[in-house]
Tab-separated table of C-alpha atoms and ligand atoms in Angstrom:
chain	number	residue	atom	x	y	z
A	17	MET	CA	-41.286	18.222	2.871
A	18	SER	CA	-38.908	20.980	3.835
A	19	ARG	CA	-36.794	20.488	0.715
A	20	ASN	CA	-35.810	24.164	0.911
A	21	LEU	CA	-34.494	23.915	4.464
A	22	ARG	CA	-30.744	24.465	4.791
A	23	VAL	CA	-28.323	24.245	7.712
A	24	ASP	CA	-26.432	27.253	9.019
A	25	GLY	CA	-23.009	26.364	7.609
A	26	ALA	CA	-21.210	29.174	9.437
A	27	ARG	CA	-22.625	28.051	12.794
A	28	LEU	CA	-21.568	24.461	12.070
A	29	TRP	CA	-18.043	25.500	11.022
A	30	ASP	CA	-17.714	27.647	14.161
A	31	SER	CA	-18.666	24.658	16.324
A	32	VAL	CA	-16.049	22.501	14.618
A	33	MET	CA	-13.373	25.164	15.111
A	34	GLU	CA	-14.415	25.715	18.735
A	35	THR	CA	-14.160	22.023	19.647
A	36	ALA	CA	-10.866	21.792	17.712
A	37	LYS	CA	-9.343	23.893	20.500
A	38	ILE	CA	-9.878	20.955	22.909
A	39	GLY	CA	-6.675	18.963	22.417
A	40	ALA	CA	-5.290	21.305	19.755
A	41	THR	CA	-1.739	20.455	18.642
A	42	PRO	CA	0.926	22.949	17.515
A	43	LYS	CA	0.677	21.620	13.935
A	44	GLY	CA	-3.040	22.435	13.690
A	45	GLY	CA	-4.440	19.032	14.513
A	46	ILE	CA	-6.056	17.473	17.551
A	47	LYS	CA	-4.783	14.941	20.107
A	48	ARG	CA	-7.917	13.951	22.049
A	49	LEU	CA	-7.543	10.258	22.857
A	50	THR	CA	-10.595	8.420	24.085
A	51	LEU	CA	-11.407	8.572	27.823
A	52	THR	CA	-8.735	11.174	28.537
A	53	ASP	CA	-9.557	14.423	30.324
A	54	LEU	CA	-9.659	16.119	26.916
A	55	ASP	CA	-12.275	13.608	25.721
A	56	ALA	CA	-14.263	14.355	28.860
A	57	GLN	CA	-13.973	18.077	28.162
A	58	VAL	CA	-15.307	17.833	24.608
A	59	ARG	CA	-18.074	15.531	25.819
A	60	ARG	CA	-19.175	18.140	28.323
A	61	TRP	CA	-19.062	20.807	25.589
A	62	PHE	CA	-21.258	18.623	23.379
A	63	ILE	CA	-23.754	17.852	26.160
A	64	ALA	CA	-24.084	21.537	27.087
A	65	ALA	CA	-24.631	22.498	23.432
A	66	CYS	CA	-27.296	19.810	23.002
A	67	GLU	CA	-29.072	20.845	26.193
A	68	ARG	CA	-29.110	24.440	24.946
A	69	ALA	CA	-30.745	23.050	21.788
A	70	GLY	CA	-33.498	21.535	23.929
A	71	CYS	CA	-32.310	17.928	23.927
A	72	GLU	CA	-32.635	15.349	26.659
A	73	VAL	CA	-29.095	13.931	27.026
A	74	ARG	CA	-28.053	10.656	28.600
A	75	PHE	CA	-25.188	8.199	28.225
A	76	ASP	CA	-25.013	4.405	28.546
A	77	ASP	CA	-22.571	2.112	30.371
A	78	MET	CA	-20.106	2.371	27.487
A	79	GLY	CA	-20.156	6.150	27.655
A	80	ASN	CA	-22.058	6.492	24.355
A	81	ILE	CA	-23.842	9.851	24.528
A	82	PHE	CA	-27.434	10.138	23.173
A	83	ALA	CA	-28.822	13.652	22.678
A	84	ARG	CA	-32.543	13.291	21.936
A	85	ARG	CA	-34.787	15.878	20.236
A	86	PRO	CA	-38.390	14.827	20.876
A	87	GLY	CA	-40.740	14.213	17.957
A	88	ARG	CA	-44.541	14.037	17.679
A	89	ASP	CA	-44.564	10.387	18.756
A	90	ASN	CA	-41.819	9.699	21.303
A	91	SER	CA	-42.784	6.073	21.593
A	92	LEU	CA	-41.084	5.584	18.217
A	93	PRO	CA	-37.427	4.542	17.942
A	94	PRO	CA	-35.303	7.581	17.097
A	95	ILE	CA	-33.626	8.351	13.796
A	96	ALA	CA	-29.962	8.599	14.799
A	97	ILE	CA	-27.116	10.753	13.562
A	98	GLY	CA	-23.862	9.410	15.010
A	99	SER	CA	-20.092	9.503	14.846
A	100	HIS	CA	-17.215	10.067	17.294
A	101	LEU	CA	-15.409	12.822	19.211
A	102	ASP	CA	-12.205	10.904	19.992
A	103	THR	CA	-9.174	11.372	17.737
A	104	GLN	CA	-5.882	9.795	16.743
A	105	PRO	CA	-2.711	11.020	18.540
A	106	THR	CA	-1.947	13.173	15.493
A	107	GLY	CA	-5.533	13.532	14.340
A	108	GLY	CA	-7.128	16.230	12.242
A	109	LYS	CA	-9.919	18.684	13.026
A	110	PHE	CA	-12.626	16.822	11.091
A	111	ASP	CA	-12.434	12.996	11.457
A	112	GLY	CA	-15.480	11.972	13.502
A	113	VAL	CA	-16.308	15.319	15.014
A	114	ILE	CA	-18.051	16.663	11.887
A	115	GLY	CA	-20.495	13.757	12.066
A	116	VAL	CA	-21.468	14.585	15.640
A	117	LEU	CA	-21.588	18.356	15.175
A	118	ALA	CA	-23.467	18.126	11.858
A	119	GLY	CA	-26.054	16.164	13.828
A	120	LEU	CA	-26.232	18.987	16.365
A	121	GLU	CA	-26.573	21.458	13.472
A	122	VAL	CA	-29.492	19.446	12.075
A	123	LEU	CA	-31.246	19.779	15.457
A	124	ARG	CA	-30.494	23.512	15.663
A	125	THR	CA	-31.840	23.980	12.102
A	126	LEU	CA	-35.057	22.108	12.896
A	127	ASN	CA	-35.448	24.252	16.017
A	128	ASP	CA	-34.946	27.472	14.060
A	129	ALA	CA	-37.524	26.372	11.475
A	130	GLY	CA	-39.974	25.171	14.150
A	131	ILE	CA	-40.182	21.778	12.494
A	132	GLU	CA	-41.471	18.845	14.536
A	133	THR	CA	-40.442	15.471	13.163
A	134	ARG	CA	-42.649	12.411	13.539
A	135	ALA	CA	-39.959	10.349	15.309
A	136	PRO	CA	-37.423	11.641	17.804
A	137	ILE	CA	-33.991	12.467	16.413
A	138	GLU	CA	-30.910	11.383	18.410
A	139	VAL	CA	-27.383	12.657	17.930
A	140	ILE	CA	-24.834	10.131	19.199
A	141	ASP	CA	-21.172	10.274	20.225
A	142	TRP	CA	-19.862	6.692	20.048
A	143	THR	CA	-17.049	6.074	22.555
A	144	ASN	CA	-13.628	4.944	21.275
A	145	GLU	CA	-14.232	4.764	17.559
A	146	GLU	CA	-10.531	5.153	16.809
A	147	GLY	CA	-9.195	2.173	18.738
A	148	SER	CA	-5.863	3.986	18.978
A	149	ARG	CA	-5.654	4.010	22.796
A	150	PHE	CA	-7.855	0.950	23.420
A	151	ALA	CA	-7.927	-1.623	20.605
A	152	PRO	CA	-9.999	-2.624	18.751
A	153	ALA	CA	-11.614	0.285	16.959
A	154	MET	CA	-15.378	0.953	17.028
A	155	LEU	CA	-15.420	-0.690	20.453
A	156	SER	CA	-18.579	0.917	21.871
A	157	SER	CA	-20.673	0.800	18.709
A	158	GLY	CA	-19.524	-2.828	18.652
A	159	VAL	CA	-20.907	-3.433	22.152
A	160	PHE	CA	-24.129	-1.634	21.118
A	161	ALA	CA	-24.429	-4.003	18.134
A	162	GLY	CA	-23.687	-7.084	20.217
A	163	VAL	CA	-20.289	-7.762	18.623
A	164	PHE	CA	-18.346	-7.350	21.867
A	165	THR	CA	-19.416	-7.874	25.484
A	166	ARG	CA	-19.216	-4.956	27.874
A	167	ASP	CA	-16.813	-6.918	30.082
A	168	TYR	CA	-14.479	-7.523	27.124
A	169	ALA	CA	-14.552	-3.797	26.370
A	170	TYR	CA	-13.921	-2.870	30.011
A	171	SER	CA	-10.913	-5.203	30.085
A	172	ARG	CA	-9.100	-3.605	27.156
A	173	GLU	CA	-5.817	-2.012	28.193
A	174	ASP	CA	-3.838	0.866	26.735
A	175	ARG	CA	-0.034	0.653	26.321
A	176	ASP	CA	0.361	1.943	29.908
A	177	GLY	CA	-1.793	-0.899	31.292
A	178	LEU	CA	-4.793	1.320	32.111
A	179	LYS	CA	-8.141	-0.402	31.598
A	180	PHE	CA	-11.038	0.986	29.504
A	181	GLY	CA	-13.593	0.436	32.291
A	182	ASP	CA	-11.452	2.194	34.895
A	183	GLU	CA	-10.826	5.159	32.600
A	184	LEU	CA	-14.522	5.411	31.693
A	185	ARG	CA	-15.391	5.596	35.386
A	186	ARG	CA	-12.536	8.021	36.057
A	187	ILE	CA	-13.885	10.591	33.586
A	188	GLY	CA	-17.421	10.144	34.925
A	189	PHE	CA	-19.101	8.739	31.818
A	190	GLN	CA	-20.164	5.278	32.907
A	191	GLY	CA	-23.929	5.617	32.540
A	192	GLU	CA	-26.651	3.428	34.024
A	193	GLU	CA	-28.312	2.334	30.775
A	194	PRO	CA	-26.936	-0.987	29.483
A	195	CYS	CA	-25.327	-0.381	26.111
A	196	GLY	CA	-27.503	-1.589	23.241
A	197	VAL	CA	-30.929	-1.750	24.817
A	198	HIS	CA	-32.657	0.962	22.813
A	199	PRO	CA	-33.607	0.454	19.189
A	200	LEU	CA	-32.776	2.922	16.426
A	201	ALA	CA	-35.095	3.493	13.441
A	202	ALA	CA	-32.108	4.409	11.257
A	203	HIS	CA	-28.530	5.673	11.614
A	204	PHE	CA	-26.800	8.249	9.406
A	205	GLU	CA	-23.150	9.297	9.672
A	206	LEU	CA	-21.487	12.236	7.929
A	207	HIS	CA	-17.700	11.786	7.637
A	208	ILE	CA	-14.768	12.953	5.561
A	209	GLU	CA	-13.803	10.344	2.948
A	210	GLN	CA	-10.254	10.040	4.307
A	211	GLY	CA	-9.178	9.106	0.790
A	212	PRO	CA	-8.601	10.929	-2.542
A	213	ILE	CA	-11.449	9.656	-4.748
A	214	LEU	CA	-14.103	12.386	-4.311
A	215	GLU	CA	-11.584	15.193	-4.716
A	216	ASP	CA	-9.959	13.459	-7.695
A	217	GLU	CA	-13.323	13.110	-9.462
A	218	GLY	CA	-14.631	16.558	-8.492
A	219	LYS	CA	-17.451	15.112	-6.417
A	220	THR	CA	-18.848	16.865	-3.318
A	221	ILE	CA	-20.817	13.950	-1.861
A	222	GLY	CA	-19.922	10.281	-1.379
A	223	ILE	CA	-22.983	8.019	-1.169
A	224	VAL	CA	-21.464	5.307	0.971
A	225	THR	CA	-22.703	1.805	0.136
A	226	GLY	CA	-20.600	-0.107	2.667
A	227	VAL	CA	-17.318	-0.569	4.560
A	228	GLN	CA	-14.447	-2.862	3.575
A	229	GLY	CA	-13.309	-5.866	5.605
A	230	MET	CA	-10.623	-5.213	8.242
A	231	ARG	CA	-8.459	-7.404	10.471
A	232	TRP	CA	-5.981	-6.319	13.191
A	233	TYR	CA	-3.128	-8.423	14.563
A	234	GLU	CA	-0.540	-8.155	17.359
A	235	ALA	CA	2.891	-9.721	16.879
A	236	THR	CA	5.623	-10.281	19.467
A	237	VAL	CA	9.046	-11.310	18.151
A	238	THR	CA	11.428	-12.759	20.764
A	239	GLY	CA	15.175	-13.122	20.248
A	240	MET	CA	17.954	-12.452	22.756
A	241	ASP	CA	19.233	-9.182	24.251
A	242	CYS	CA	23.011	-9.131	23.752
A	243	HIS	CA	25.942	-6.754	23.594
A	244	ALA	CA	26.030	-4.806	20.313
A	245	GLY	CA	29.827	-4.742	20.317
A	246	SER	CA	30.914	-8.214	21.270
A	247	THR	CA	28.280	-10.459	19.641
A	248	PRO	CA	29.261	-11.713	16.150
A	249	MET	CA	26.561	-11.266	13.495
A	250	HIS	CA	26.091	-14.989	12.877
A	251	LEU	CA	25.446	-15.664	16.584
A	252	ARG	CA	22.754	-13.059	17.072
A	253	ARG	CA	19.020	-13.551	17.599
A	254	ASP	CA	18.124	-9.986	16.683
A	255	ALA	CA	14.363	-9.453	17.137
A	256	LEU	CA	14.385	-6.036	15.427
A	257	ALA	CA	16.318	-7.203	12.354
A	258	ALA	CA	13.837	-10.085	12.008
A	259	THR	CA	10.949	-7.657	12.449
A	260	ALA	CA	12.328	-5.431	9.691
A	261	ARG	CA	11.996	-8.401	7.302
A	262	MET	CA	8.519	-9.109	8.655
A	263	ILE	CA	7.419	-5.540	7.982
A	264	GLN	CA	8.564	-5.978	4.379
A	265	ALA	CA	6.410	-9.114	4.236
A	266	VAL	CA	3.400	-7.084	5.410
A	267	GLN	CA	4.076	-4.576	2.632
A	268	ALA	CA	4.354	-7.412	0.101
A	269	THR	CA	1.001	-8.816	1.256
A	270	GLY	CA	-0.682	-5.475	0.586
A	271	LEU	CA	0.937	-5.159	-2.826
A	272	ALA	CA	0.020	-8.720	-3.817
A	273	HIS	CA	-3.714	-7.936	-4.183
A	274	PRO	CA	-4.003	-4.729	-6.213
A	275	PRO	CA	-5.724	-2.322	-6.507
A	276	ASP	CA	-7.811	-2.449	-3.311
A	277	ALA	CA	-5.759	-4.342	-0.689
A	278	VAL	CA	-3.984	-2.362	2.039
A	279	ALA	CA	-1.578	-3.586	4.726
A	280	THR	CA	-0.002	-1.488	7.476
A	281	VAL	CA	2.365	-1.768	10.426
A	282	GLY	CA	1.435	1.260	12.523
A	283	LEU	CA	2.761	0.628	16.027
A	284	ILE	CA	6.159	-0.835	16.942
A	285	GLU	CA	7.978	-1.126	20.282
A	286	ALA	CA	11.525	-2.521	20.461
A	287	ARG	CA	12.890	-3.602	23.815
A	288	PRO	CA	15.117	-2.761	25.640
A	289	ASN	CA	15.407	0.102	23.113
A	290	SER	CA	19.013	0.863	24.010
A	291	ARG	CA	21.467	1.899	21.329
A	292	ASN	CA	24.127	-0.661	22.238
A	293	VAL	CA	21.917	-3.667	23.012
A	294	ILE	CA	20.748	-6.123	20.357
A	295	PRO	CA	16.921	-5.943	20.688
A	296	GLY	CA	15.629	-9.103	22.338
A	297	GLU	CA	11.937	-8.370	21.859
A	298	VAL	CA	9.731	-6.411	19.461
A	299	PHE	CA	5.960	-5.810	19.665
A	300	PHE	CA	4.198	-4.572	16.532
A	301	THR	CA	0.691	-4.290	15.071
A	302	ILE	CA	-0.657	-5.206	11.633
A	303	ASP	CA	-3.770	-3.856	9.858
A	304	LEU	CA	-5.064	-5.732	6.753
A	305	ARG	CA	-8.055	-4.516	4.692
A	306	HIS	CA	-9.904	-5.308	1.456
A	307	PRO	CA	-13.504	-4.883	0.217
A	308	GLU	CA	-13.857	-8.682	-0.052
A	309	ASP	CA	-13.603	-10.865	3.074
A	310	ALA	CA	-12.187	-13.786	1.073
A	311	VAL	CA	-9.218	-11.664	-0.004
A	312	VAL	CA	-8.566	-10.486	3.574
A	313	ALA	CA	-8.536	-14.160	4.605
A	314	ALA	CA	-6.092	-14.997	1.786
A	315	MET	CA	-3.852	-12.100	2.818
A	316	GLU	CA	-3.817	-13.386	6.397
A	317	ALA	CA	-2.872	-16.913	5.291
A	318	GLU	CA	-0.057	-15.626	3.074
A	319	LEU	CA	1.273	-13.394	5.831
A	320	ARG	CA	1.176	-16.093	8.513
A	321	ALA	CA	3.304	-18.351	6.282
A	322	ALA	CA	5.772	-15.599	5.398
A	323	LEU	CA	6.263	-14.502	9.014
A	324	ALA	CA	6.777	-18.097	10.203
A	325	THR	CA	9.507	-18.606	7.598
A	326	ILE	CA	11.267	-15.378	8.578
A	327	ALA	CA	11.123	-16.295	12.284
A	328	ALA	CA	12.655	-19.724	11.609
A	329	GLU	CA	15.396	-18.282	9.409
A	330	SER	CA	16.180	-15.576	11.991
A	331	GLY	CA	16.326	-17.848	15.044
A	332	VAL	CA	13.564	-15.903	16.795
A	333	THR	CA	10.130	-16.939	18.037
A	334	LEU	CA	6.924	-15.238	16.885
A	335	ASN	CA	3.647	-14.876	18.724
A	336	PHE	CA	1.054	-13.743	16.165
A	337	GLU	CA	-2.532	-13.081	17.288
A	338	ARG	CA	-5.572	-11.777	15.394
A	339	ILE	CA	-7.257	-9.388	17.822
A	340	TRP	CA	-10.003	-7.999	15.566
A	341	ASP	CA	-11.994	-9.126	12.546
A	342	SER	CA	-14.545	-6.689	11.101
A	343	PRO	CA	-16.149	-8.252	8.009
A	344	ALA	CA	-17.140	-6.175	4.982
A	345	VAL	CA	-20.465	-4.359	5.489
A	346	HIS	CA	-23.247	-3.443	3.034
A	347	PHE	CA	-25.454	-0.505	4.066
A	348	ASP	CA	-29.246	-0.232	3.868
A	349	PRO	CA	-30.614	0.394	0.343
A	350	GLY	CA	-33.413	2.620	1.668
A	351	CYS	CA	-30.996	4.880	3.531
A	352	ILE	CA	-28.594	4.924	0.586
A	353	ALA	CA	-31.432	5.974	-1.730
A	354	ALA	CA	-32.440	8.770	0.665
A	355	VAL	CA	-28.896	10.140	0.574
A	356	GLU	CA	-28.737	9.773	-3.215
A	357	ARG	CA	-32.043	11.661	-3.675
A	358	ALA	CA	-30.970	14.381	-1.255
A	359	ALA	CA	-27.647	14.955	-3.039
A	360	ALA	CA	-29.444	15.107	-6.419
A	361	ALA	CA	-32.169	17.447	-5.121
A	362	LEU	CA	-29.517	19.750	-3.696
A	363	GLY	CA	-27.552	19.628	-6.949
A	364	HIS	CA	-24.318	18.310	-5.426
A	365	PRO	CA	-22.139	16.122	-7.709
A	366	ALA	CA	-22.058	12.710	-6.070
A	367	ARG	CA	-20.917	9.128	-6.574
A	368	ARG	CA	-21.346	5.857	-4.746
A	369	ILE	CA	-18.304	4.715	-2.781
A	370	VAL	CA	-17.141	1.982	-0.355
A	371	ALA	CA	-15.512	3.226	2.864
A	372	GLY	CA	-11.824	2.346	3.159
A	373	ALA	CA	-11.705	3.419	6.794
A	374	GLY	CA	-13.675	1.794	9.575
A	375	HIS	CA	-16.630	3.652	11.078
A	376	ASP	CA	-19.164	3.102	13.859
A	377	SER	CA	-21.780	2.752	11.141
A	378	ALA	CA	-20.124	-0.544	10.150
A	379	TYR	CA	-21.365	-2.069	13.409
A	380	ILE	CA	-24.591	-0.076	13.795
A	381	ALA	CA	-25.626	-1.444	10.365
A	382	ARG	CA	-26.105	-4.780	12.154
A	383	VAL	CA	-28.921	-3.405	14.334
A	384	ALA	CA	-30.456	-0.534	12.342
A	385	PRO	CA	-30.850	0.598	8.711
A	386	THR	CA	-27.664	2.597	8.228
A	387	THR	CA	-25.635	4.521	5.718
A	388	MET	CA	-22.967	7.227	5.551
A	389	ILE	CA	-22.376	10.451	3.674
A	390	PHE	CA	-18.818	11.407	2.691
A	391	ILE	CA	-17.385	14.805	1.853
A	392	PRO	CA	-13.920	15.269	0.358
A	393	CYS	CA	-10.777	16.028	2.359
A	394	GLU	CA	-7.799	17.720	0.744
A	395	LYS	CA	-5.574	15.238	-1.132
A	396	GLY	CA	-7.386	12.486	0.790
A	397	ILE	CA	-5.138	13.176	3.794
A	398	SER	CA	-6.504	12.051	7.174
A	399	HIS	CA	-5.175	10.658	10.466
A	400	ASN	CA	-2.805	13.561	10.005
A	401	GLU	CA	-2.747	17.042	11.563
A	402	MET	CA	-2.950	18.521	8.052
A	403	GLU	CA	-6.444	17.022	7.532
A	404	LYS	CA	-8.600	19.632	5.749
A	405	THR	CA	-12.050	20.073	4.271
A	406	GLU	CA	-13.769	23.258	3.103
A	407	PRO	CA	-16.674	25.053	4.847
A	408	GLU	CA	-18.849	24.764	1.729
A	409	GLN	CA	-18.147	21.011	1.514
A	410	LEU	CA	-19.099	20.545	5.159
A	411	THR	CA	-22.261	22.605	4.624
A	412	ALA	CA	-23.162	20.499	1.577
A	413	GLY	CA	-22.710	17.303	3.570
A	414	ALA	CA	-24.821	18.601	6.440
A	415	ASP	CA	-27.596	19.691	4.047
A	416	VAL	CA	-27.647	16.200	2.492
A	417	LEU	CA	-27.757	14.732	6.003
A	418	LEU	CA	-30.671	17.010	6.982
A	419	GLN	CA	-32.685	16.116	3.886
A	420	ALA	CA	-31.955	12.384	4.156
A	421	VAL	CA	-33.103	12.392	7.784
A	422	LEU	CA	-36.293	14.354	6.978
A	423	GLU	CA	-37.111	12.061	4.063
A	424	THR	CA	-36.532	8.978	6.213
A	425	ASP	CA	-38.790	10.385	8.927
A	426	ALA	CA	-41.530	10.936	6.322
A	427	ARG	CA	-40.977	7.538	4.658
A	428	LEU	CA	-41.141	5.631	7.938
A	429	GLY	CA	-44.380	7.481	8.670
A	430	GLN	CA	-45.797	6.406	5.290
A	431	ASP	CA	-44.686	2.820	5.882
A	432	ALA	CA	-46.408	2.886	9.256
A	433	LYS	CA	-49.668	4.136	7.662
A	434	ILE	CA	-49.538	1.326	5.072
A	435	LYS	CA	-49.144	-1.365	7.756
B	25	LIG	O1	-9.167	2.378	11.668
B	25	LIG	C1	-10.044	3.038	11.103
B	25	LIG	O2	-10.268	2.864	9.928
B	25	LIG	C2	-10.843	4.082	11.833
B	25	LIG	O3	-10.291	5.343	11.583
B	25	LIG	N1	-10.877	3.833	13.256
B	26	LIG	MN1	-13.588	8.495	11.990
B	27	LIG	MN1	-10.197	7.927	12.360
């Protein structure tokens, strides 16, 4: 086993910094929303880099990109290394992209060392992991895993009314291959933790055992537009004032289940949004999460009751719809053990951890043995242009990824011999 093989950390860091220029923001982050021209540009960069590394590259009808490095036996399902190249509107340089580019670095390292794996290795860019432009998140890995239909995905609209399917065609990434038809032998994803635990405990590697449960909702509060100057307070049906109370109820729901529950209102649109008109309508989103599905369900029930009471007291109507439910996920023990052994063999301080953020691996775990590897990010800050990790941390994560993939390739070969 090439236990002494190491990635070229400088080459990997350079690739991350080079792609960070595509959608770079003045504050040092990236705005590269899915299916925009900037997403198309970074996709083309990635495809060209993989082709230079000798990969066969194709993409499916959800735009998921598969860069395949042949192995000795190409009839075998590939071992996959996947993540995402799309970002939040005020995203950082590392969320998602390090998982894709560390996969490319693994291929480059195997090429440099002249190592032929038993199974093919595929590096994957999953379309629309973030769900920021087209909700829900993890949309294309969800279609791949059979959670969503392709037609549902194509129908999803952004806040300007543009449809996912139309935008996918517009940027030229609607492939022929139906999403989900090719099996994966395993799936590994390197990602920043996006939380403070690893840094706080002085750990370099997070051995990710699963992903917490998540539910997204859309709420529309309807009152009555009226004149801000001539409408007495007691006669108003102020949708924004009612929403302000509702947002406090969301906060209270998150605080009611310590220490792991989280609850967030991230997007809000008040209409007509004029300074001297009492807002007649407000649209806002809610994100509830907890490691245990039963607690997420309890949080939803509590919140539904609280919002209904506020609506009645405020003289407004509320339309409240759950648009996404991603149950808690437990990753594959064999993959987890491979990551754990790799971190120990490489001498990196590590600990097991549950992912607070959603990831494509949460859905891919339904169709292939899957796990993730975390590295720290400074102060746990992510989904923020300040997002930061260190070159040596990224190198450590990529080395663990390389070793876990090589061990899995060997183990699957042993299993096959035993059969
Ligand atoms: O929402 C999430 O947790 C992920 O970043 N899409
Ligand atoms: Mn991510
Ligand atoms: Mn993200």
